[in-house]
Coordinates of C-alpha atoms in Angstrom, one line a residue:
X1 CA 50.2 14.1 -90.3
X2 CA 49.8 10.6 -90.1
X3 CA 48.1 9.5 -93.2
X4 CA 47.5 5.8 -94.1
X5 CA 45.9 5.5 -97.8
X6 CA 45.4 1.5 -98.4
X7 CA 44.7 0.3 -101.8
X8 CA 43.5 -2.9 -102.7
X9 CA 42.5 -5.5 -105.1
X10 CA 38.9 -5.6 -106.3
X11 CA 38.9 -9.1 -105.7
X12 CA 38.8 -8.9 -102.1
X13 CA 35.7 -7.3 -102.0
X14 CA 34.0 -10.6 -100.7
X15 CA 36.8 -11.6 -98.7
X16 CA 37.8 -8.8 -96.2
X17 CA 35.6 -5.9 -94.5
X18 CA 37.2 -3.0 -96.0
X19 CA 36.1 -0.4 -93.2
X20 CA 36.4 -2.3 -90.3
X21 CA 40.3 -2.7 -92.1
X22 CA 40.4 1.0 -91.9
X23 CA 39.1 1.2 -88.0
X24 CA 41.8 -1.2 -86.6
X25 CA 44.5 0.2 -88.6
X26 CA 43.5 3.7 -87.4
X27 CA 42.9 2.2 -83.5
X28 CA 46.4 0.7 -84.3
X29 CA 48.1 4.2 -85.0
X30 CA 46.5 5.9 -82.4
X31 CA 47.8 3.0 -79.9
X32 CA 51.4 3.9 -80.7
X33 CA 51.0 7.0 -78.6
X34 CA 52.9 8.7 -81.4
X35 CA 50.3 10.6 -83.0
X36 CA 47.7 13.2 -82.5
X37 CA 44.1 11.9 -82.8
X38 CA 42.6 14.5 -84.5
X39 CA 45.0 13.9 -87.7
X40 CA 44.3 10.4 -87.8
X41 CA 43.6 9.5 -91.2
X42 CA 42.7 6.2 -92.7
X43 CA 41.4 5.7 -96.5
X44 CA 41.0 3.0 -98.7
X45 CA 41.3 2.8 -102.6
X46 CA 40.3 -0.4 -104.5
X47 CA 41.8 -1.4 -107.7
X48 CA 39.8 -2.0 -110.5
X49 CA 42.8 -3.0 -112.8
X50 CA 45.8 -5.1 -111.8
X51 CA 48.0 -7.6 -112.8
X52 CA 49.5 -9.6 -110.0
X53 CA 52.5 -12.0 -110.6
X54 CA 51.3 -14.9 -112.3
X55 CA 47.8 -13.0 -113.3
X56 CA 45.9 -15.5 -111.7
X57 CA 42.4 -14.4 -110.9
X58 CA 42.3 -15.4 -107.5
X59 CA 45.7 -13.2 -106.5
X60 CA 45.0 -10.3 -104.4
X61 CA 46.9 -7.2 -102.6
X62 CA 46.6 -5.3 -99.9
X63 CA 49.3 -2.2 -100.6
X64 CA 49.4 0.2 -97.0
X65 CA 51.4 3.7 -97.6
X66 CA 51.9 5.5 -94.3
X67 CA 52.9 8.8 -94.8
X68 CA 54.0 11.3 -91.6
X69 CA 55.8 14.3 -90.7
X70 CA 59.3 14.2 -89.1
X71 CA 59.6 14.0 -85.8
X72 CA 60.1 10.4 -85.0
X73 CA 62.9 8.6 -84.4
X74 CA 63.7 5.0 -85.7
X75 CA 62.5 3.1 -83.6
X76 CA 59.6 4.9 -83.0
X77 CA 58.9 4.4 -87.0
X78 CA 60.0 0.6 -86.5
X79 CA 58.0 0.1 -83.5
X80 CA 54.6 1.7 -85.8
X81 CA 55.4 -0.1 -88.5
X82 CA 55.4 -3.5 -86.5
X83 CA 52.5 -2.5 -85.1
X84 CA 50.6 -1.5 -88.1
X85 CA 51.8 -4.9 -90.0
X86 CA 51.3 -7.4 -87.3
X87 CA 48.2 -6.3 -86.6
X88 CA 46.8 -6.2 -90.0
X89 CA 48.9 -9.8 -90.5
X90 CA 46.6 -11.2 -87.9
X91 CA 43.3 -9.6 -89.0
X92 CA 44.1 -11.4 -92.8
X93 CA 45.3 -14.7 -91.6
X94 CA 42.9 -16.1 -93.2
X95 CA 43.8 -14.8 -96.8
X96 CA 47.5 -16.5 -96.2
X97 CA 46.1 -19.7 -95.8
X98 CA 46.1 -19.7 -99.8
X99 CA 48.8 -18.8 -101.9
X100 CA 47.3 -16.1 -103.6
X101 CA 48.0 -12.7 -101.4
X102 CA 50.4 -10.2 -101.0
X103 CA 50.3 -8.2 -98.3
X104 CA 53.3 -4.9 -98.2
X105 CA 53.9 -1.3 -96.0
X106 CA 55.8 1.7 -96.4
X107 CA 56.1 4.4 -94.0
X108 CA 57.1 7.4 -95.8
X109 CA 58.4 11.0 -94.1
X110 CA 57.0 14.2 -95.1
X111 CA 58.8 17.2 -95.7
X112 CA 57.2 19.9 -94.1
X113 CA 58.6 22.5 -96.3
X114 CA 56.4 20.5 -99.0
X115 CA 53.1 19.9 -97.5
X116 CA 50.4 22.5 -96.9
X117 CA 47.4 21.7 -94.3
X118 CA 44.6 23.1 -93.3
X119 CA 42.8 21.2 -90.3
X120 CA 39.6 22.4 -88.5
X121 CA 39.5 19.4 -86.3
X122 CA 42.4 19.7 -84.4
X123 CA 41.3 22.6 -82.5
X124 CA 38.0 20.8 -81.3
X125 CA 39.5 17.5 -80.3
X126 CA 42.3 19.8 -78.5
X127 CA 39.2 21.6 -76.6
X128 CA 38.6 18.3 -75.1

């Protein structure tokens, strides 16, 4: 269940490719070896309202929640999360250049006990 939901100032529209965000962080996760393609998943939310330190208009934020179910051990969570940040890092290099953008992860660990799926994918991408 590795779920990555990325939210987002609006501000950033013009700055950074949104989708093509979502495809490398999704190529990223996949890369790890760690999880099973066909529950891959990789969405984006963009804020209409914030209010970032100093309420400058030009601040932005990237925000990356990466929630999955047990099973890993620490450093196979360290190891994704380096992964995940250093290659997003790189993609936004550009945005650091300024001092204007905040970029944060969390990985978070789902108990199963609490979470309820239903996934019609799996068994097709399994088939292959």
């Amino acid at each position: 269940m590795p779920h990555m939901a990325i939210e987002y100032s609006a501000n950033l529209d013009a700055k950074v490719d949104i989708s093509a965000l979502c495809t490398l962080v999704a190529r990223t996760i996949l890369e790890t070896g760690l999880f099973e393609h066909g529950a891959v998943r990789v969405r984006a939310f963009r804020a209409e309202a914030y209010a970032i330190a100093d309420r400058l208009p030009e601040n932005g934020f990237i925000d990356m929640n990466f929630r999955i179910g047990k099973g890993r051990s620490a450093e196979e969570k360290q190891r994704t999360g380096e992964a995940i940040f250093t290659t997003v890092s790189d993609h936004l290099a550009s945005l650091f250049t300024t001092p204007h953008f905040a970029l944060s992860l969390e990985i978070r660990e789902i108990d199963a006990e609490l979470s309820w799926k239903k996934n019609a994918i799996h068994p097709r991408l399994r088939g292959k």
